[in-house]
Short mmCIF file of C-alpha atoms and ligand atoms in Angstrom, two decimals:
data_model
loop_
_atom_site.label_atom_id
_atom_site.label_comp_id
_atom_site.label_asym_id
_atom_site.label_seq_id
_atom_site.Cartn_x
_atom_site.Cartn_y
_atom_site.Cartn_z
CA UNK A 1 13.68 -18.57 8.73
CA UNK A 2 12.82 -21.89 10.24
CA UNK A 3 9.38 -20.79 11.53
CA UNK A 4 6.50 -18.94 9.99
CA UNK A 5 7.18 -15.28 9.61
CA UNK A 6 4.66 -13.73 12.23
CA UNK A 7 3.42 -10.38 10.74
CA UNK A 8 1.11 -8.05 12.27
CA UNK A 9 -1.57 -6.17 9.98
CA UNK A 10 -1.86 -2.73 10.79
CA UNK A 11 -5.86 -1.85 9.16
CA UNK A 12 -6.83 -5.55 8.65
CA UNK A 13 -10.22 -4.18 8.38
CA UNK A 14 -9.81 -2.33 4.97
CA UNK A 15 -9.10 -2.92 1.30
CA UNK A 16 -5.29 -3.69 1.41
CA UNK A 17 -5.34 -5.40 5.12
CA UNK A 18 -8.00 -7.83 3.44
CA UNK A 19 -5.68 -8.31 0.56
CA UNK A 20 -3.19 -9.19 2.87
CA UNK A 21 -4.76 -12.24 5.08
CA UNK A 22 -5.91 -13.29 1.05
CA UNK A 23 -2.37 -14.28 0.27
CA UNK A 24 -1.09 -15.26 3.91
CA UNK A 25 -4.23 -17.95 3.94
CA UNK A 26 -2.91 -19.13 0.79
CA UNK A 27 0.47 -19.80 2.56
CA UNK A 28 0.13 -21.50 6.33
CA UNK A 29 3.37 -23.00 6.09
CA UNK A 30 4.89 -19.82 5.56
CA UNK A 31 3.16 -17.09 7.66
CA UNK A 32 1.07 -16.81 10.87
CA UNK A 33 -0.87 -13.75 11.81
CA UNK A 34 0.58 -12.14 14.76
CA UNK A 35 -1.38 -9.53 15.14
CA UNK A 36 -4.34 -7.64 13.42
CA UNK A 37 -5.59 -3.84 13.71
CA UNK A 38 -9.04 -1.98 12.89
CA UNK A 39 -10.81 0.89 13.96
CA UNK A 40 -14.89 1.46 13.34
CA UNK A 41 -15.39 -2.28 11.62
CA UNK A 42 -15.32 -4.09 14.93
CA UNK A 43 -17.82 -6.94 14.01
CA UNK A 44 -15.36 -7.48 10.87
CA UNK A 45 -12.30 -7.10 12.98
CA UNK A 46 -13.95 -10.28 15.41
CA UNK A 47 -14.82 -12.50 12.52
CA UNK A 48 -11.05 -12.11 11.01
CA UNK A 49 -9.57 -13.08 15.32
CA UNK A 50 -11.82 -16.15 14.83
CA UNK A 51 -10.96 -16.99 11.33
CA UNK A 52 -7.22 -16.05 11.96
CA UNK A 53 -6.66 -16.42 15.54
CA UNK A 54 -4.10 -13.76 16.65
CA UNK A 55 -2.20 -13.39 19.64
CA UNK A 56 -3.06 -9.49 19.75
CA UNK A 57 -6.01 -7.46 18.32
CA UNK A 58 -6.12 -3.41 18.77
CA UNK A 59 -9.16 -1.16 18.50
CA UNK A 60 -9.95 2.48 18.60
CA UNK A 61 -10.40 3.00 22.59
CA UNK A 62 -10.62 0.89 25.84
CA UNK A 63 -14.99 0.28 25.44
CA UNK A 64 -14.37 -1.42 21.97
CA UNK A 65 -11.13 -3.46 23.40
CA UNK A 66 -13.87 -4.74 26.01
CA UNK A 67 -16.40 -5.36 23.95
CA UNK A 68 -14.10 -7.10 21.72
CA UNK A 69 -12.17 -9.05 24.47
CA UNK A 70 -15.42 -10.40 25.70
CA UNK A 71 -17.02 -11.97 22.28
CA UNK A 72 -13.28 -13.36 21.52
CA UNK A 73 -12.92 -15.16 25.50
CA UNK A 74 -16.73 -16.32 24.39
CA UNK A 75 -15.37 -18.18 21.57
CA UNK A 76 -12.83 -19.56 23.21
CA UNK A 77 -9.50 -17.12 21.98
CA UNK A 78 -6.93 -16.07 24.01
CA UNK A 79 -6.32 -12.97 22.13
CA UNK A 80 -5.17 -10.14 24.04
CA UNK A 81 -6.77 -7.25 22.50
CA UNK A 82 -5.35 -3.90 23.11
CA UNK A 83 -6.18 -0.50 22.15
CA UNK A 84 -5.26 3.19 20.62
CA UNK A 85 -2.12 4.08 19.35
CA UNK A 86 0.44 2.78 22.08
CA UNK A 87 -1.44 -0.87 21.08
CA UNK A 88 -0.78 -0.26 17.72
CA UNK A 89 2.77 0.56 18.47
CA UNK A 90 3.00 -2.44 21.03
CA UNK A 91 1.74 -4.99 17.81
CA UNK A 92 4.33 -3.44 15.46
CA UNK A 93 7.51 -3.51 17.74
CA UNK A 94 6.57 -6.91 19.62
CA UNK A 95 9.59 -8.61 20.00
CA UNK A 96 7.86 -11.96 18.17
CA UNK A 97 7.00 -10.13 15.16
CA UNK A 98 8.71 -10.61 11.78
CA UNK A 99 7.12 -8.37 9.66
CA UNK A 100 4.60 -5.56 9.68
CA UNK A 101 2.12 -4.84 7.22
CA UNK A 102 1.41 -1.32 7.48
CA UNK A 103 -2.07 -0.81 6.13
CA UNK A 104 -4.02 2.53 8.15
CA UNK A 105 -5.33 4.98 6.40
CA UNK A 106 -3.91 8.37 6.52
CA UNK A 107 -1.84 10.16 9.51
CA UNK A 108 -2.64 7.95 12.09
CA UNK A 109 -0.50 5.54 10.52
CA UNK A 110 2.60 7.32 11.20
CA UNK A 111 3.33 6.35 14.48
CA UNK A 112 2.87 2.81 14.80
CA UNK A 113 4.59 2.52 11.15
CA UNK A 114 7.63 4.35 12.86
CA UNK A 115 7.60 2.17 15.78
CA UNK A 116 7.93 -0.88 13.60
CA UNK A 117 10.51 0.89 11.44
CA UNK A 118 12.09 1.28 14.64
CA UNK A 119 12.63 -2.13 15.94
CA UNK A 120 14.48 -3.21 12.70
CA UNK A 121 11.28 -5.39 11.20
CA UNK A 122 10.48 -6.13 7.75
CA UNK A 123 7.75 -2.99 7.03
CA UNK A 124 5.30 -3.70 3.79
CA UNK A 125 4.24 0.11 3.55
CA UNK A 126 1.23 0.71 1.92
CA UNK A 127 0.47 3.87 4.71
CA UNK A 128 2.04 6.47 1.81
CA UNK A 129 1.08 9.22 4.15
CA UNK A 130 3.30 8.31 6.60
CA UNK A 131 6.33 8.57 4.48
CA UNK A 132 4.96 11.54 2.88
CA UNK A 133 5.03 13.63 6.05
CA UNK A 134 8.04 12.30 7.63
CA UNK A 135 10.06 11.42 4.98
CA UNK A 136 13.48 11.91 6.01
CA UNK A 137 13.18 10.98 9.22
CA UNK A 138 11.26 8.18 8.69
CA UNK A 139 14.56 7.26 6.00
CA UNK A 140 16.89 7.55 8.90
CA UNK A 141 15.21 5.47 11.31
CA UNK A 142 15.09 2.77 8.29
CA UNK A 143 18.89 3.36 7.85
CA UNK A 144 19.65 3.54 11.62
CA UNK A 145 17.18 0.41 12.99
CA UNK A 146 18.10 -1.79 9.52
CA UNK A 147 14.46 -2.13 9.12
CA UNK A 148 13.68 -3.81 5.68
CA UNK A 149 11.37 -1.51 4.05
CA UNK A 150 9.86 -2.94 1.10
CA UNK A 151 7.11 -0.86 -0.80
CA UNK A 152 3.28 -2.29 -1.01
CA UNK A 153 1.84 0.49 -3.52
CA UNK A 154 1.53 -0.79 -6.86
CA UNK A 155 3.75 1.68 -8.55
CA UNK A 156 6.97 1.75 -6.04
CA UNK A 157 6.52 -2.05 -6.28
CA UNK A 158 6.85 -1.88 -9.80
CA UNK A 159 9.63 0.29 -9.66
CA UNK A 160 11.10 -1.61 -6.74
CA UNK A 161 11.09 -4.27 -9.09
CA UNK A 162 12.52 -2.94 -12.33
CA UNK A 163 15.74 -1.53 -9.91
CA UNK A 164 19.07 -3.31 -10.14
CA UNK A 165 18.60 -6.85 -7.23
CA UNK A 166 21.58 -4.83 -5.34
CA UNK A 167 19.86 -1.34 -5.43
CA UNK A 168 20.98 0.39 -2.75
CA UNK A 169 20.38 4.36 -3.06
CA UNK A 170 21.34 7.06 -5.30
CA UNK A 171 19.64 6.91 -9.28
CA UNK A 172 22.49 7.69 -11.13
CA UNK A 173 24.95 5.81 -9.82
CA UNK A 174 22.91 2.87 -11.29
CA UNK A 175 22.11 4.12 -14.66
CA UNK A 176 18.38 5.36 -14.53
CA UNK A 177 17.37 8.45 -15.94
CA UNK A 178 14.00 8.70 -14.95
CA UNK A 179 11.41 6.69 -13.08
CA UNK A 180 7.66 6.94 -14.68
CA UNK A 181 5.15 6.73 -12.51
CA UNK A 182 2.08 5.54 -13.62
CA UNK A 183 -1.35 7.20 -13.14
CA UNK A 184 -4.79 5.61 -13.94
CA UNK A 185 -6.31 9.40 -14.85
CA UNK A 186 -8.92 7.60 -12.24
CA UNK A 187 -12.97 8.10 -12.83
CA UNK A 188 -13.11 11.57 -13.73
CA UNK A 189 -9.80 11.86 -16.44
CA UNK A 190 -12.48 12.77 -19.45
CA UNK A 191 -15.32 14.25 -17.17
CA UNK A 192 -16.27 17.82 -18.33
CA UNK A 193 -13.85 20.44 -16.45
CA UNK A 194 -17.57 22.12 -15.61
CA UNK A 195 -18.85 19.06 -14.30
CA UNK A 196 -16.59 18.69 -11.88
CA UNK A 197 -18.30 20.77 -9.55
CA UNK A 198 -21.18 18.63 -9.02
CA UNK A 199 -19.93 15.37 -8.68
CA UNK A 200 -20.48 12.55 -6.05
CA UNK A 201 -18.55 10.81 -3.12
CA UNK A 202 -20.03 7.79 -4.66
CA UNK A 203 -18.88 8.83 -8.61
CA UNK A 204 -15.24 9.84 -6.83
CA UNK A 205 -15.30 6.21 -5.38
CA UNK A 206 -15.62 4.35 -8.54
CA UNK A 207 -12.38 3.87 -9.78
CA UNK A 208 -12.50 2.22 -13.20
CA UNK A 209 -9.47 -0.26 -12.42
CA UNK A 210 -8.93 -0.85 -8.97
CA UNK A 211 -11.28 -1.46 -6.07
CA UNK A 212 -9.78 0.40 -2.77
CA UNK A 213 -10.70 2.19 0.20
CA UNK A 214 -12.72 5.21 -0.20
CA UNK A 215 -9.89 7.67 1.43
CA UNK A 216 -7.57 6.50 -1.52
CA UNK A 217 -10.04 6.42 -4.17
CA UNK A 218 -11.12 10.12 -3.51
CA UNK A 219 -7.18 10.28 -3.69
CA UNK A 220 -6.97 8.67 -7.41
CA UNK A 221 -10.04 10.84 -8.80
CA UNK A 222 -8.46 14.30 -7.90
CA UNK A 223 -4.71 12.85 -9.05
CA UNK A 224 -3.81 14.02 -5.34
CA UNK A 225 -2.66 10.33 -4.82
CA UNK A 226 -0.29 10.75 -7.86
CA UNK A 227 1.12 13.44 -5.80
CA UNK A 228 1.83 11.73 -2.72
CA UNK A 229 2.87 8.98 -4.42
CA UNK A 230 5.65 11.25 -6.58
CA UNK A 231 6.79 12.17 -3.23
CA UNK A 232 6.92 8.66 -1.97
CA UNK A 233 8.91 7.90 -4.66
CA UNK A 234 11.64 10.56 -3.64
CA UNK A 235 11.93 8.98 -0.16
CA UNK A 236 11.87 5.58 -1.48
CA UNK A 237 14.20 5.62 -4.20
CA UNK A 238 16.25 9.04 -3.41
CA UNK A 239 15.31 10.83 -6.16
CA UNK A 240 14.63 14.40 -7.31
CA UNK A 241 10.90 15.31 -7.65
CA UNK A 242 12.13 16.16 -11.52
CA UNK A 243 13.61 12.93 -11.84
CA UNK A 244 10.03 11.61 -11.40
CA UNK A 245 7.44 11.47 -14.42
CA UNK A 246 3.86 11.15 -14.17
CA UNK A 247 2.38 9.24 -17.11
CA UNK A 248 -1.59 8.67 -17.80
CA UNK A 249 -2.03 5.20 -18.50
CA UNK A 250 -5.87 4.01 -18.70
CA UNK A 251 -5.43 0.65 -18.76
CA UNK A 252 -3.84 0.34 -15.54
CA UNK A 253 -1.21 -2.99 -16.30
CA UNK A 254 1.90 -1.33 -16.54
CA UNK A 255 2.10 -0.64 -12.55
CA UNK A 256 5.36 1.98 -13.38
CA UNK A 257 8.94 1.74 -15.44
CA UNK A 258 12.22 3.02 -15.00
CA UNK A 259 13.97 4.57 -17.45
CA UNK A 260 17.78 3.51 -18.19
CA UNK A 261 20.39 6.03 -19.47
CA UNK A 262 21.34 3.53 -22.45
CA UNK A 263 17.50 4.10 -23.61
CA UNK A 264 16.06 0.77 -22.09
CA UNK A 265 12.96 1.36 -20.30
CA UNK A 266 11.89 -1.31 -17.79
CA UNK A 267 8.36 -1.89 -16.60
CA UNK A 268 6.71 -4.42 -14.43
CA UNK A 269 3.07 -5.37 -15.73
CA UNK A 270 0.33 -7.44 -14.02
CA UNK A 271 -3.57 -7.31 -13.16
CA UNK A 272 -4.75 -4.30 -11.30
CA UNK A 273 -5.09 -6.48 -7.99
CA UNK A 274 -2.54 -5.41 -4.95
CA UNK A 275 -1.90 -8.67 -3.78
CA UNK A 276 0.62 -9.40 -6.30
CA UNK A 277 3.05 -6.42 -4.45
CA UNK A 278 1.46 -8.29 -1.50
CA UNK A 279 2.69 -11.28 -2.61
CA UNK A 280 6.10 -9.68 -3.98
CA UNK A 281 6.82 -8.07 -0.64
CA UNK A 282 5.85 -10.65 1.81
CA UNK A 283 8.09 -13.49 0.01
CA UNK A 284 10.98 -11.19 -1.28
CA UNK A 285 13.33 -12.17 -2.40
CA UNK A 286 11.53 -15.32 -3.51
CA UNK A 287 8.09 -15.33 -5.36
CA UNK A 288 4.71 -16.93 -4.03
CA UNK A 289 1.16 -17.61 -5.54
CA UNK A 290 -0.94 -14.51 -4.89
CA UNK A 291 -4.30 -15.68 -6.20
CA UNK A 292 -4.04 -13.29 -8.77
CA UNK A 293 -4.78 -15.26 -12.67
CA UNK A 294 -2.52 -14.66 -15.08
CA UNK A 295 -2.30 -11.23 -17.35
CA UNK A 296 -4.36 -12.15 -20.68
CA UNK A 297 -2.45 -9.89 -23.28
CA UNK A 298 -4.39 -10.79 -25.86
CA UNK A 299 -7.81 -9.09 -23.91
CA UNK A 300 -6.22 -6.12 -22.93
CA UNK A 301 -4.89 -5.74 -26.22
CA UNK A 302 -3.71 -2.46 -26.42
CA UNK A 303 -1.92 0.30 -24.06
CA UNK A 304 -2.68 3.63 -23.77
CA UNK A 305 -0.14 6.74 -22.71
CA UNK A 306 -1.04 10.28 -21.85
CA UNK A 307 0.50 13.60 -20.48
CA UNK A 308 -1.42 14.86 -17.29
CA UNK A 309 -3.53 17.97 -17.58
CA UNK A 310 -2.93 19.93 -14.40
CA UNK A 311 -6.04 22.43 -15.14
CA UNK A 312 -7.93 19.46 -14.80
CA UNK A 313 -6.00 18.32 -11.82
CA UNK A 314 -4.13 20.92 -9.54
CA UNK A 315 -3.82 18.37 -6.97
CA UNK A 316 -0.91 17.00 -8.73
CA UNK A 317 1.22 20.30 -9.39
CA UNK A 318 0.34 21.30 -5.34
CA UNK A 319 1.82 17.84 -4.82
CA UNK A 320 4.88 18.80 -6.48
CA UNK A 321 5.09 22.02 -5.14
CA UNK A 322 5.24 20.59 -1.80
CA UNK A 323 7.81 18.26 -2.86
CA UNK A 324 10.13 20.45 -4.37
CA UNK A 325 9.61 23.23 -1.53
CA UNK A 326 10.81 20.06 1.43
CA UNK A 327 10.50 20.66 5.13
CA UNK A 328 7.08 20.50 6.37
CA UNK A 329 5.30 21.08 3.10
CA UNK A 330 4.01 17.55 2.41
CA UNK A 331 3.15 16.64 5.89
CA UNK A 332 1.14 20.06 5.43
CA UNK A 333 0.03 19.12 1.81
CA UNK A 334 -1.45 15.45 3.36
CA UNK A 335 -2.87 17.00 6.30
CA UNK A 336 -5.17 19.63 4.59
CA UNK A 337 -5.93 16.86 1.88
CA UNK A 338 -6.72 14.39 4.74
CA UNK A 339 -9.08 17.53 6.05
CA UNK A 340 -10.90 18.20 2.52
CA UNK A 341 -11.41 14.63 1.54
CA UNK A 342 -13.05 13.40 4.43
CA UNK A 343 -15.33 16.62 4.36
CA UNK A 344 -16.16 15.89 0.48
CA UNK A 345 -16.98 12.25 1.68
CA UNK A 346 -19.42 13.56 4.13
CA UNK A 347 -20.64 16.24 1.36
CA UNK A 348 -19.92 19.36 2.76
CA UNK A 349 -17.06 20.48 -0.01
CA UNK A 350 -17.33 19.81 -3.63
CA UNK A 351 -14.93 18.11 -5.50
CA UNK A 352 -13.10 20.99 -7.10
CA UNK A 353 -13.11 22.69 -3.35
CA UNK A 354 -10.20 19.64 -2.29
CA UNK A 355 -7.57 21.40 -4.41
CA UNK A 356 -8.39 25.18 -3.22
CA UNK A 357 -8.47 24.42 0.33
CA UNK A 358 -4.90 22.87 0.04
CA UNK A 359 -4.25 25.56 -1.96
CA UNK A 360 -5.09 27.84 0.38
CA UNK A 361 -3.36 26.11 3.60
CA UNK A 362 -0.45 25.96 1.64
CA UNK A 363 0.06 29.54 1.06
CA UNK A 364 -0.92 30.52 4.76
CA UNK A 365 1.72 28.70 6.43
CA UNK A 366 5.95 28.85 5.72
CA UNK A 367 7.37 26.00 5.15
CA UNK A 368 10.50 25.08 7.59
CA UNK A 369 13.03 22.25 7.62
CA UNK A 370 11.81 19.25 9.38
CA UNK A 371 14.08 18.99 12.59
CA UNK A 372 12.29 16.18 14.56
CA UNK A 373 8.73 14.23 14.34
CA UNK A 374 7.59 17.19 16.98
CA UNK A 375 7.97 19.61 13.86
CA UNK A 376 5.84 16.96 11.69
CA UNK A 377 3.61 16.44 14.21
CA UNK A 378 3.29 20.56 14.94
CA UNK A 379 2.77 20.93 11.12
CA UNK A 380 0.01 18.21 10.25
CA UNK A 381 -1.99 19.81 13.46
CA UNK A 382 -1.46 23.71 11.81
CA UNK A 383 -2.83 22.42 8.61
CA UNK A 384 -5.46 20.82 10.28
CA UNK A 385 -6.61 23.35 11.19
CA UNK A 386 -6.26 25.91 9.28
CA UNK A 387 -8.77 23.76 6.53
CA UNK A 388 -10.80 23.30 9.58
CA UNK A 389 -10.76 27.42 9.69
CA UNK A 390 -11.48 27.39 5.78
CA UNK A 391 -14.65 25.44 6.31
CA UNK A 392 -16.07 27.19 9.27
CA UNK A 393 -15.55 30.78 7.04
CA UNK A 394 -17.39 29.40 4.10
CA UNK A 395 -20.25 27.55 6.77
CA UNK A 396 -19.58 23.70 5.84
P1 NDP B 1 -9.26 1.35 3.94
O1 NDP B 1 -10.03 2.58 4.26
O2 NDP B 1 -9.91 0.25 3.19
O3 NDP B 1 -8.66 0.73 5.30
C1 NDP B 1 -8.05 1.55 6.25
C2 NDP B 1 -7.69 0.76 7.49
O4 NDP B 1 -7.19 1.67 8.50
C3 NDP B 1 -8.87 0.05 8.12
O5 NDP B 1 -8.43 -1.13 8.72
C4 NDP B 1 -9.35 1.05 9.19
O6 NDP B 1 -10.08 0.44 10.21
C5 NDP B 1 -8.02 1.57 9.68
N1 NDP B 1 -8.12 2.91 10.25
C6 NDP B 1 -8.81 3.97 9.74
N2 NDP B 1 -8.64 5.04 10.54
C7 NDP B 1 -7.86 4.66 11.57
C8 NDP B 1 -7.36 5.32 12.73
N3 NDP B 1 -7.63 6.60 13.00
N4 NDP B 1 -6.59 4.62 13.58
C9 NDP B 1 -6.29 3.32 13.34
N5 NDP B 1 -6.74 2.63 12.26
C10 NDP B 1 -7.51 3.30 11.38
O7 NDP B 1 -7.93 1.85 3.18
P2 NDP B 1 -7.03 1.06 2.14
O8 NDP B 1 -6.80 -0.35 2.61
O9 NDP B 1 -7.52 1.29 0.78
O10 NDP B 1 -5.66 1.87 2.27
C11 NDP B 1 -4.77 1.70 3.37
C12 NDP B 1 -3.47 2.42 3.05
O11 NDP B 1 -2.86 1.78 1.95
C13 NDP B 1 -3.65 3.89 2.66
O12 NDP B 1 -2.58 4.63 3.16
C14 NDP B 1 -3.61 3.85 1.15
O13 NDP B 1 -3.11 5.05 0.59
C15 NDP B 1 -2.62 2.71 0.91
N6 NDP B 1 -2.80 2.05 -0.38
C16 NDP B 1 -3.97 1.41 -0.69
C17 NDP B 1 -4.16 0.79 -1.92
C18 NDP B 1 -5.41 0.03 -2.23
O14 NDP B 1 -5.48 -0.58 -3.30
N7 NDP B 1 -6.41 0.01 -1.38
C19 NDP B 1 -3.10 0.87 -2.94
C20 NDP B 1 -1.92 1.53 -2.53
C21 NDP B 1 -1.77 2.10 -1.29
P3 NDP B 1 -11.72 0.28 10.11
O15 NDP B 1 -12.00 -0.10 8.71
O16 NDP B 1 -12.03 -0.83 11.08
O17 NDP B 1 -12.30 1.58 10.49
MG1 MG B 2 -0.58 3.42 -6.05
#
C-alpha cells in the first residue's frame, strides 16, 4: 500500500483502543487514524480528535455528538462526529478505511464489528464477544466479504503465530494436536474457596499481570474470559472445544502454544503488554516496533504450569458447556455474564453469584441452531433478561 493504512478504532477510549493509537503514533509514515469511537469518556474521546485528528468521531447519542462537534469546530477540526450504532457501522465500512480495530466492550460490539467484516477490511478483533455469540456467521461473512481477520487477544495471537505462514483452516490437516491456551489463574487463583464470597469489584480488578478494562478483568478473575476465549479459539482456528486445553500459567509470558503431532510444541512468549499483538496485527505480515522492551529471561526466571480447578472456577466448565452444546448457547452464556458482571461491578451480586446466575439462565432456556443474526440477537435479549429476572427475585 502506497499510502498510510487508515484504520478506524472502534473503543479508542479504553484499555486496548489506547494501546492501539500507542503503536500507530509510533508509526506516522505507516498509519493515519481514520476514525475513533467512545462511549461515556467524552472529554478523553476530544483530547485523542485533537491529538489525532480524525476525519470521523462517534458517541453514544445525538446530545454528546453535539457537544462533541462543537468543542472539536472550536479548535479548529473538521471532524464529523457521528453517533450510535449506525455511526459506528458507518466508521467501520467507510469506503476510505483500511483496517478496523475492533476494540468495544461486550455485545455492542457485534454489529459494527460485522459491518466491517462485511466490507472485506482488515478486522484486528479484540471484541471476543462478538465472535463468541455469532460465531459461525460471523466466519461466513469473513469467508464470503474476504475480510482479513487477524486476532488482537494475546492468546489467539500467540497461536495465530505459532500456525503454519499458509494456515488456512482445518487442525489436522496441518499437523497440530492440540492448541493450549494459556490462563493467568488471574487475582483470585489461590484465594480461599470461602473467601470468595466477599470479595471486591476493586480486588476482581487487580489482575496481577495485565492492566485492562474492568469488564475483562472481572472476566480473568472468575476464568469466565478463559471460556470465551476457548470458544474464540474454535471460531478462529476451526477447532473442537476438546481440541482446546486450558493451562494455568502464573507468569503470564508464554501468551499460548500449539501442540504438533510429531511432539513439538510451539509457543510465542513476550511481556504481558497487548501492543505487541497490536503491533503483530497491524503490520502483518511484516513486524514493527511496539514500544514494548525486550523479554528479560533472566528476571522472570522461571515458568510455572497448572491444571485448572473448576470448583474454584465454574465459569470455565459453563464456558465449555456452551461451546460444546453450539447454537445459541454462547451468545446466551456472554449475555447473562455481560448481565452478572456489570451488576457485581456496581455491587449488587457477589462474586461467586456470576457463575450461578449463568448457571441458572443456561438451564432455563433450549439451546437452538443459530439460523441468522435475528436468532443471536433474539437469544442475547432472552438471556438478558432472564438474569435481569434472577436479580429482581433475589431483590438486587
Ligand atoms: P475498556 O472497558 O477499557 O474499553 C471499552 C471501550 O468500548 C471503550 O472505548 C468504551 O467507551 C467503549 N464502549 C463501552 N460500551 C460501549 C457501548 N455500549 N457502545 C459503544 N462503545 C462502548 O475495555 P478493553 O479495552 O479492556 O477491552 C475491549 C475489548 O477487547 C473487550 O472485548 C475485551 O474482551 C477485549 N480484550 C481486551 C484486552 C485488554 O488487555 N484490555 C485483552 C484481550 C481482549 P468509553 O470508555 O468512552 O465508555
Ligand atoms: Mg486474552
Amino acid at each position: 500500500m502506497s499510502h498510510p493504512q487508515r484504520i478506524t478504532v472502534l473503543g479508542a477510549t479504553g484499555s486496548i483502543g489506547l494501546s492501539t493509537l500507542d503503536v500507530i503514533a509510533r508509526h506516522p509514515e505507516r498509519y493515519q487514524v481514520f476514525a475513533l469511537s467512545g462511549f461515556s469518556r467524552l472529554g478523553e474521546l476530544e483530547q485523542l480528535c485533537l491529538k489525532h485528528r480524525p476525519q470521523f468521531a462517534v458517541v453514544a447519542d445525538a446530545d454528546a455528538a453535539r457537544v462533541l462537534q462543537g468543542g472539536l469546530q472550536a479548535a479548529g477540526l473538521a471532524t464529523r462526529v457521528l453517533w450510535g450504532e449506525a455511526g459506528l457501522c458507518e466508521i467501520s465500512a467507510h469506503p476510505d478505511v483500511d483496517a478496523v480495530m475492533a476494540a468495544i466492550v461486550g455485545a455492542a460490539g457485534l454489529q459494527p464489528t460485522l459491518a466491517a467484516v462485511e466490507a472485506g477490511k482488515k478486522v484486528l478483533l479484540a471484541n471476543k464477544e462478538a465472535l463468541v455469540m455469532s460465531g459461525a456467521l460471523f466466519m461466513q461473512a469473513v469467508r464470503k466479504s474476504g475480510a482479513v481477520l487477524l486476532p488482537i487477544d494475546s492468546e489467539h495471537n500467540a497461536i495465530f503465530q505459532c500456525l503454519p505462514g499458509d494456515y488456512a483452516r482445518g487442525l489436522p490437516a496441518v499437523g497440530v494436536r492440540r492448541i493450549l491456551l494459556t490462563a493467568s489463574g488471574g487475582p483470585f487463583r489461590e484465594t480461599p474457596l470461602a473467601d470468595l464470597e466477599h470479595v471486591s469489584p476493586e480486588q476482581a480488578c487487580a489482575h496481577p499481570n495485565w492492566s485492562m478494562g474492568r469488564k475483562i478483568s472481572v472476566d480473568s478473575a472468575s476464568m469466565m474470559n478463559k471460556g470465551l476465549e476457548l470458544i474464540e479459539a474454535c471460531w478462529l482456528f476451526d477447532a473442537r472445544p476438546a481440541q482446546v486445553e486450558v493451562v494455568i500459567h502464573p507468569q503470564s509470558v508464554i501468551h499460548s502454544l500449539v501442540d504438533y503431532v510429531d511432539g513439538s510444541v510451539l509457543a510465542q512468549m513476550g511481556n504481558p503488554d497487548m501492543r505487541t499483538p497490536i503491533a503483530h496485527a497491524l503490520a502483518w505480515p511484516q513486524r514493527i516496533d511496539s514500544g514494548v522492551p525486550p523479554l528479560d529471561l533472566f528476571a522472570v526466571a522461571r515458568l510455572d504450569f497448572q491444571r485448572p480447578d473448576e470448583q474454584r472456577f465454574p465459569c470455565l466448565r459453563l464456558a465449555r458447556q456452551a461451546a460444546e452444546a453450539g447454537g445459541t448457547a454462547p451468545a446466551m452464556l456472554n449475555a447473562a455474564n455481560e448481565v452478572a458482571v456489570a451488576a457485581f461491578l456496581e455491587r449488587r451480586i457477589r462474586f461467586p453469584e456470576i457463575a450461578g446466575i449463568i448457571d441458572e439462565v443456561l438451564n432455563l432456556e433450549a439451546t437452538v441452531p443459530v439460523g441468522s443474526l435475528e436468532s443471536v440477537l433474539q437469544a442475547d435479549a432472552r438471556a438478558r433478561s432472564l438474569a435481569g429476572e434472577w436479580l429482581n427475585r433475589h431483590g438486587r
